[in-house]
PDB file of C-alpha atoms in Angstrom:
ATOM      1  CA  MET A   1     -59.033  54.924  65.972  1.00 96.00           C
ATOM      2  CA  LEU A   2     -62.357  53.518  67.135  1.00 98.00           C
ATOM      3  CA  LYS A   3     -62.748  49.828  67.992  1.00 98.00           C
ATOM      4  CA  VAL A   4     -66.262  48.370  68.182  1.00 98.00           C
ATOM      5  CA  ILE A   5     -67.681  45.072  69.422  1.00 98.00           C
ATOM      6  CA  ALA A   6     -71.291  44.551  68.286  1.00 98.00           C
ATOM      7  CA  GLN A   7     -73.086  41.447  69.548  1.00 98.00           C
ATOM      8  CA  ASP A   8     -76.250  39.947  68.050  1.00 98.00           C
ATOM      9  CA  PHE A   9     -78.371  37.216  69.631  1.00 98.00           C
ATOM     10  CA  ILE A  10     -80.450  35.294  67.083  1.00 98.00           C
ATOM     11  CA  LYS A  11     -83.240  32.821  67.783  1.00 98.00           C
ATOM     12  CA  PRO A  12     -81.943  29.271  67.105  1.00 98.00           C
ATOM     13  CA  GLU A  13     -84.593  28.477  64.511  1.00 98.00           C
ATOM     14  CA  PHE A  14     -83.587  31.490  62.380  1.00 98.00           C
ATOM     15  CA  ILE A  15     -79.807  31.067  62.326  1.00 98.00           C
ATOM     16  CA  GLU A  16     -79.804  29.566  58.830  1.00 97.00           C
ATOM     17  CA  ILE A  17     -81.875  32.494  57.568  1.00 98.00           C
ATOM     18  CA  VAL A  18     -79.540  35.188  58.889  1.00 98.00           C
ATOM     19  CA  LEU A  19     -76.306  33.615  57.599  1.00 98.00           C
ATOM     20  CA  PRO A  20     -76.599  35.016  54.029  1.00 98.00           C
ATOM     21  CA  LEU A  21     -77.720  38.392  55.417  1.00 98.00           C
ATOM     22  CA  TYR A  22     -74.580  38.536  57.571  1.00 98.00           C
ATOM     23  CA  ALA A  23     -72.434  37.411  54.633  1.00 98.00           C
ATOM     24  CA  GLU A  24     -73.738  40.269  52.480  1.00 98.00           C
ATOM     25  CA  LEU A  25     -73.379  42.792  55.318  1.00 98.00           C
ATOM     26  CA  VAL A  26     -69.742  41.822  55.899  1.00 98.00           C
ATOM     27  CA  GLU A  27     -68.898  41.765  52.191  1.00 98.00           C
ATOM     28  CA  LYS A  28     -70.393  45.194  51.484  1.00 98.00           C
ATOM     29  CA  THR A  29     -69.115  46.836  54.659  1.00 98.00           C
ATOM     30  CA  LYS A  30     -65.542  45.743  53.912  1.00 98.00           C
ATOM     31  CA  LEU A  31     -65.880  47.660  50.622  1.00 97.00           C
ATOM     32  CA  GLU A  32     -66.634  50.933  52.429  1.00 97.00           C
ATOM     33  CA  PRO A  33     -63.585  53.170  51.919  1.00 96.00           C
ATOM     34  CA  LEU A  34     -63.450  54.142  55.609  1.00 97.00           C
ATOM     35  CA  CYS A  35     -63.712  50.572  56.949  1.00 98.00           C
ATOM     36  CA  ILE A  36     -60.459  49.383  58.569  1.00 98.00           C
ATOM     37  CA  ALA A  37     -61.786  46.060  59.905  1.00 98.00           C
ATOM     38  CA  TYR A  38     -65.216  44.407  60.041  1.00 98.00           C
ATOM     39  CA  ASP A  39     -64.958  40.759  60.981  1.00 98.00           C
ATOM     40  CA  LEU A  40     -67.693  38.468  62.189  1.00 98.00           C
ATOM     41  CA  TYR A  41     -67.310  35.601  64.674  1.00 98.00           C
ATOM     42  CA  VAL A  42     -69.596  33.038  66.278  1.00 98.00           C
ATOM     43  CA  ASP A  43     -69.535  32.092  69.960  1.00 98.00           C
ATOM     44  CA  GLN A  44     -68.329  28.493  70.308  1.00 98.00           C
ATOM     45  CA  LYS A  45     -70.877  27.964  73.096  1.00 98.00           C
ATOM     46  CA  ASP A  46     -73.872  29.619  71.365  1.00 98.00           C
ATOM     47  CA  PRO A  47     -74.368  29.402  67.567  1.00 98.00           C
ATOM     48  CA  GLY A  48     -76.917  32.240  67.716  1.00 98.00           C
ATOM     49  CA  HIS A  49     -74.447  34.641  69.334  1.00 98.00           C
ATOM     50  CA  PHE A  50     -72.764  36.605  66.512  1.00 98.00           C
ATOM     51  CA  VAL A  51     -69.922  39.000  67.356  1.00 98.00           C
ATOM     52  CA  PHE A  52     -68.618  41.738  65.064  1.00 98.00           C
ATOM     53  CA  ILE A  53     -65.163  43.128  65.767  1.00 98.00           C
ATOM     54  CA  GLU A  54     -64.865  46.408  63.903  1.00 98.00           C
ATOM     55  CA  GLU A  55     -62.313  49.147  63.449  1.00 98.00           C
ATOM     56  CA  TRP A  56     -63.017  52.622  62.076  1.00 98.00           C
ATOM     57  CA  PRO A  57     -60.877  55.735  61.854  1.00 98.00           C
ATOM     58  CA  ASP A  58     -63.349  57.690  63.978  1.00 98.00           C
ATOM     59  CA  ARG A  59     -66.973  57.991  65.092  1.00 97.00           C
ATOM     60  CA  ALA A  60     -67.966  59.811  61.894  1.00 97.00           C
ATOM     61  CA  ALA A  61     -66.931  56.769  59.842  1.00 98.00           C
ATOM     62  CA  LEU A  62     -69.054  54.475  62.036  1.00 98.00           C
ATOM     63  CA  ASP A  63     -72.011  56.850  61.715  1.00 97.00           C
ATOM     64  CA  PHE A  64     -71.565  56.867  57.924  1.00 97.00           C
ATOM     65  CA  HIS A  65     -71.559  53.027  57.937  1.00 98.00           C
ATOM     66  CA  CYS A  66     -74.854  53.023  59.821  1.00 98.00           C
ATOM     67  CA  GLN A  67     -76.424  55.120  57.054  1.00 98.00           C
ATOM     68  CA  THR A  68     -75.320  52.997  54.091  1.00 98.00           C
ATOM     69  CA  GLU A  69     -77.845  51.198  51.912  1.00 98.00           C
ATOM     70  CA  HIS A  70     -76.568  47.757  52.945  1.00 98.00           C
ATOM     71  CA  PHE A  71     -76.699  48.585  56.671  1.00 98.00           C
ATOM     72  CA  THR A  72     -80.150  50.204  56.663  1.00 98.00           C
ATOM     73  CA  ARG A  73     -81.564  47.331  54.572  1.00 98.00           C
ATOM     74  CA  LEU A  74     -79.874  44.281  56.138  1.00 98.00           C
ATOM     75  CA  VAL A  75     -79.670  45.157  59.851  1.00 98.00           C
ATOM     76  CA  PRO A  76     -83.444  45.575  60.331  1.00 98.00           C
ATOM     77  CA  LEU A  77     -83.954  42.253  58.512  1.00 98.00           C
ATOM     78  CA  ILE A  78     -81.463  40.543  60.852  1.00 98.00           C
ATOM     79  CA  ASN A  79     -82.964  42.231  63.909  1.00 98.00           C
ATOM     80  CA  GLY A  80     -86.313  40.678  63.073  1.00 98.00           C
ATOM     81  CA  TYR A  81     -84.820  37.332  64.130  1.00 98.00           C
ATOM     82  CA  GLN A  82     -83.279  38.519  67.412  1.00 98.00           C
ATOM     83  CA  ARG A  83     -83.997  36.843  70.741  1.00 98.00           C
ATOM     84  CA  GLN A  84     -82.695  39.903  72.634  1.00 98.00           C
ATOM     85  CA  ASP A  85     -81.393  43.374  71.798  1.00 97.00           C
ATOM     86  CA  ALA A  86     -77.955  43.717  70.280  1.00 98.00           C
ATOM     87  CA  THR A  87     -75.175  45.209  72.413  1.00 98.00           C
ATOM     88  CA  PHE A  88     -72.438  47.625  71.384  1.00 98.00           C
ATOM     89  CA  ILE A  89     -69.119  48.515  73.002  1.00 98.00           C
ATOM     90  CA  LEU A  90     -67.188  51.481  71.584  1.00 98.00           C
ATOM     91  CA  MET A  91     -63.572  51.438  72.680  1.00 98.00           C
ATOM     92  CA  ASP A  92     -60.295  53.318  72.594  1.00 98.00           C
ATOM     93  CA  ALA A  93     -56.936  51.587  72.392  1.00 98.00           C
ATOM     94  CA  PHE A  94     -55.372  50.989  75.811  1.00 97.00           C
ATOM     95  CA  ALA A  95     -52.624  53.405  76.784  1.00 89.00           C
ATOM     96  CA  ALA A  96     -50.766  52.782  80.063  1.00 76.00           C
TER      97      ALA A  96
ATOM     98  CA  MET B   1     -58.027  29.981  64.460  1.00 96.00           C
ATOM     99  CA  LEU B   2     -59.456  30.909  67.849  1.00 98.00           C
ATOM    100  CA  LYS B   3     -60.699  34.441  68.543  1.00 98.00           C
ATOM    101  CA  VAL B   4     -61.174  35.504  72.182  1.00 98.00           C
ATOM    102  CA  ILE B   5     -62.801  38.501  73.854  1.00 98.00           C
ATOM    103  CA  ALA B   6     -61.879  38.760  77.548  1.00 98.00           C
ATOM    104  CA  GLN B   7     -63.508  41.533  79.579  1.00 98.00           C
ATOM    105  CA  ASP B   8     -62.315  42.841  82.935  1.00 98.00           C
ATOM    106  CA  PHE B   9     -64.247  45.177  85.224  1.00 98.00           C
ATOM    107  CA  ILE B  10     -61.993  47.124  87.608  1.00 98.00           C
ATOM    108  CA  LYS B  11     -63.068  49.222  90.588  1.00 98.00           C
ATOM    109  CA  PRO B  12     -62.709  52.929  89.666  1.00 98.00           C
ATOM    110  CA  GLU B  13     -60.327  53.713  92.505  1.00 98.00           C
ATOM    111  CA  PHE B  14     -57.856  51.042  91.340  1.00 98.00           C
ATOM    112  CA  ILE B  15     -57.681  51.842  87.609  1.00 98.00           C
ATOM    113  CA  GLU B  16     -54.360  53.675  87.936  1.00 97.00           C
ATOM    114  CA  ILE B  17     -52.900  50.682  89.775  1.00 98.00           C
ATOM    115  CA  VAL B  18     -53.837  48.115  87.139  1.00 98.00           C
ATOM    116  CA  LEU B  19     -52.587  50.121  84.127  1.00 98.00           C
ATOM    117  CA  PRO B  20     -48.910  49.076  84.466  1.00 98.00           C
ATOM    118  CA  LEU B  21     -49.987  45.478  85.182  1.00 98.00           C
ATOM    119  CA  TYR B  22     -51.979  45.433  81.933  1.00 98.00           C
ATOM    120  CA  ALA B  23     -49.092  47.058  80.063  1.00 98.00           C
ATOM    121  CA  GLU B  24     -46.704  44.317  81.206  1.00 98.00           C
ATOM    122  CA  LEU B  25     -49.255  41.581  80.457  1.00 98.00           C
ATOM    123  CA  VAL B  26     -49.779  42.846  76.898  1.00 98.00           C
ATOM    124  CA  GLU B  27     -46.063  43.356  76.258  1.00 98.00           C
ATOM    125  CA  LYS B  28     -45.081  39.878  77.452  1.00 98.00           C
ATOM    126  CA  THR B  29     -48.013  38.066  75.856  1.00 98.00           C
ATOM    127  CA  LYS B  30     -47.237  39.582  72.448  1.00 98.00           C
ATOM    128  CA  LEU B  31     -43.797  37.971  72.756  1.00 97.00           C
ATOM    129  CA  GLU B  32     -45.282  34.472  73.108  1.00 97.00           C
ATOM    130  CA  PRO B  33     -44.401  32.625  69.898  1.00 96.00           C
ATOM    131  CA  LEU B  34     -47.967  31.309  69.481  1.00 97.00           C
ATOM    132  CA  CYS B  35     -49.677  34.684  70.018  1.00 98.00           C
ATOM    133  CA  ILE B  36     -51.276  36.029  66.811  1.00 98.00           C
ATOM    134  CA  ALA B  37     -52.991  39.057  68.388  1.00 98.00           C
ATOM    135  CA  TYR B  38     -53.442  40.324  71.948  1.00 98.00           C
ATOM    136  CA  ASP B  39     -54.746  43.873  72.000  1.00 98.00           C
ATOM    137  CA  LEU B  40     -56.305  45.745  74.882  1.00 98.00           C
ATOM    138  CA  TYR B  41     -59.035  48.376  74.649  1.00 98.00           C
ATOM    139  CA  VAL B  42     -60.994  50.533  77.095  1.00 98.00           C
ATOM    140  CA  ASP B  43     -64.752  51.116  76.930  1.00 98.00           C
ATOM    141  CA  GLN B  44     -65.403  54.777  76.067  1.00 98.00           C
ATOM    142  CA  LYS B  45     -68.335  54.770  78.509  1.00 98.00           C
ATOM    143  CA  ASP B  46     -66.569  52.994  81.401  1.00 98.00           C
ATOM    144  CA  PRO B  47     -62.852  53.535  82.113  1.00 98.00           C
ATOM    145  CA  GLY B  48     -62.798  50.455  84.365  1.00 98.00           C
ATOM    146  CA  HIS B  49     -64.056  48.153  81.584  1.00 98.00           C
ATOM    147  CA  PHE B  50     -60.994  46.659  79.879  1.00 98.00           C
ATOM    148  CA  VAL B  51     -61.453  44.490  76.786  1.00 98.00           C
ATOM    149  CA  PHE B  52     -58.850  42.130  75.340  1.00 98.00           C
ATOM    150  CA  ILE B  53     -59.270  41.046  71.720  1.00 98.00           C
ATOM    151  CA  GLU B  54     -57.069  38.006  71.211  1.00 98.00           C
ATOM    152  CA  GLU B  55     -56.230  35.602  68.428  1.00 98.00           C
ATOM    153  CA  TRP B  56     -54.553  32.226  68.858  1.00 98.00           C
ATOM    154  CA  PRO B  57     -53.917  29.399  66.432  1.00 98.00           C
ATOM    155  CA  ASP B  58     -55.925  26.991  68.599  1.00 97.00           C
ATOM    156  CA  ARG B  59     -57.144  26.224  72.107  1.00 97.00           C
ATOM    157  CA  ALA B  60     -53.823  24.635  73.083  1.00 97.00           C
ATOM    158  CA  ALA B  61     -52.047  27.941  72.452  1.00 98.00           C
ATOM    159  CA  LEU B  62     -54.542  29.782  74.664  1.00 98.00           C
ATOM    160  CA  ASP B  63     -54.107  27.181  77.399  1.00 97.00           C
ATOM    161  CA  PHE B  64     -50.320  27.563  77.151  1.00 97.00           C
ATOM    162  CA  HIS B  65     -50.720  31.364  77.507  1.00 98.00           C
ATOM    163  CA  CYS B  66     -52.728  30.855  80.700  1.00 98.00           C
ATOM    164  CA  GLN B  67     -49.830  28.882  82.200  1.00 98.00           C
ATOM    165  CA  THR B  68     -47.052  31.384  81.444  1.00 98.00           C
ATOM    166  CA  GLU B  69     -45.191  33.138  84.247  1.00 98.00           C
ATOM    167  CA  HIS B  70     -46.513  36.578  83.264  1.00 98.00           C
ATOM    168  CA  PHE B  71     -50.143  35.377  83.125  1.00 98.00           C
ATOM    169  CA  THR B  72     -50.099  33.424  86.400  1.00 98.00           C
ATOM    170  CA  ARG B  73     -48.372  36.324  88.193  1.00 98.00           C
ATOM    171  CA  LEU B  74     -50.187  39.364  86.724  1.00 98.00           C
ATOM    172  CA  VAL B  75     -53.774  38.143  86.250  1.00 98.00           C
ATOM    173  CA  PRO B  76     -54.374  37.296  89.939  1.00 98.00           C
ATOM    174  CA  LEU B  77     -52.923  40.716  90.870  1.00 98.00           C
ATOM    175  CA  ILE B  78     -55.313  42.438  88.427  1.00 98.00           C
ATOM    176  CA  ASN B  79     -58.245  40.313  89.594  1.00 98.00           C
ATOM    177  CA  GLY B  80     -57.709  41.586  93.130  1.00 98.00           C
ATOM    178  CA  TYR B  81     -59.039  44.950  91.913  1.00 98.00           C
ATOM    179  CA  GLN B  82     -62.126  43.624  90.092  1.00 98.00           C
ATOM    180  CA  ARG B  83     -65.633  44.888  90.804  1.00 98.00           C
ATOM    181  CA  GLN B  84     -67.146  41.800  89.111  1.00 98.00           C
ATOM    182  CA  ASP B  85     -65.911  38.585  87.529  1.00 97.00           C
ATOM    183  CA  ALA B  86     -64.210  38.722  84.163  1.00 98.00           C
ATOM    184  CA  THR B  87     -66.075  37.312  81.135  1.00 98.00           C
ATOM    185  CA  PHE B  88     -64.687  35.299  78.234  1.00 98.00           C
ATOM    186  CA  ILE B  89     -66.081  34.590  74.763  1.00 98.00           C
ATOM    187  CA  LEU B  90     -64.283  31.996  72.625  1.00 98.00           C
ATOM    188  CA  MET B  91     -65.236  32.290  68.983  1.00 98.00           C
ATOM    189  CA  ASP B  92     -64.811  30.787  65.546  1.00 98.00           C
ATOM    190  CA  ALA B  93     -64.648  32.864  62.385  1.00 98.00           C
ATOM    191  CA  PHE B  94     -68.049  33.285  60.715  1.00 97.00           C
ATOM    192  CA  ALA B  95     -68.665  31.075  57.702  1.00 89.00           C
ATOM    193  CA  ALA B  96     -71.900  31.575  55.740  1.00 77.00           C
TER     194      ALA B  96
END
């Protein structure tokens, strides 16, 4: 299992433009057969701070996602409205 | 619905000490009747970077969690081993 937090930071004046791009990205990614979870949230203190919480069976599934038509088309479009680079945390489940 | 990402940064030499504290915190928090999700992950690039992904029905439930016996006892113990302050992101579900 691979858990991912991906964080985007969008310029305030472009938030309305990215909303349908995010909606399509979430809808199409959830249809990927290897996608376990791909949910998008918005920071209550910053409406341009978008946070994906993702779950994939393994790194290969994440890499496949990053090569899909919807990812390679929509993510560069979204990134054009960024105010700073996106961040990514790849995580394992905690085991005491 | 309230989604929360809480991130702790523990000094490398104290990771083994905090593991059972985290285990107890997760176990007891999951038993709180208002807890929807409370899962802990570890950054693949940084074994001292612990990430909670939480879900609560509302802010009142999160505030109640922060007043429980297990939280008020275990979190200050864990924080004693921090290398930097914890961070918190409170989020709403994305709606296009």
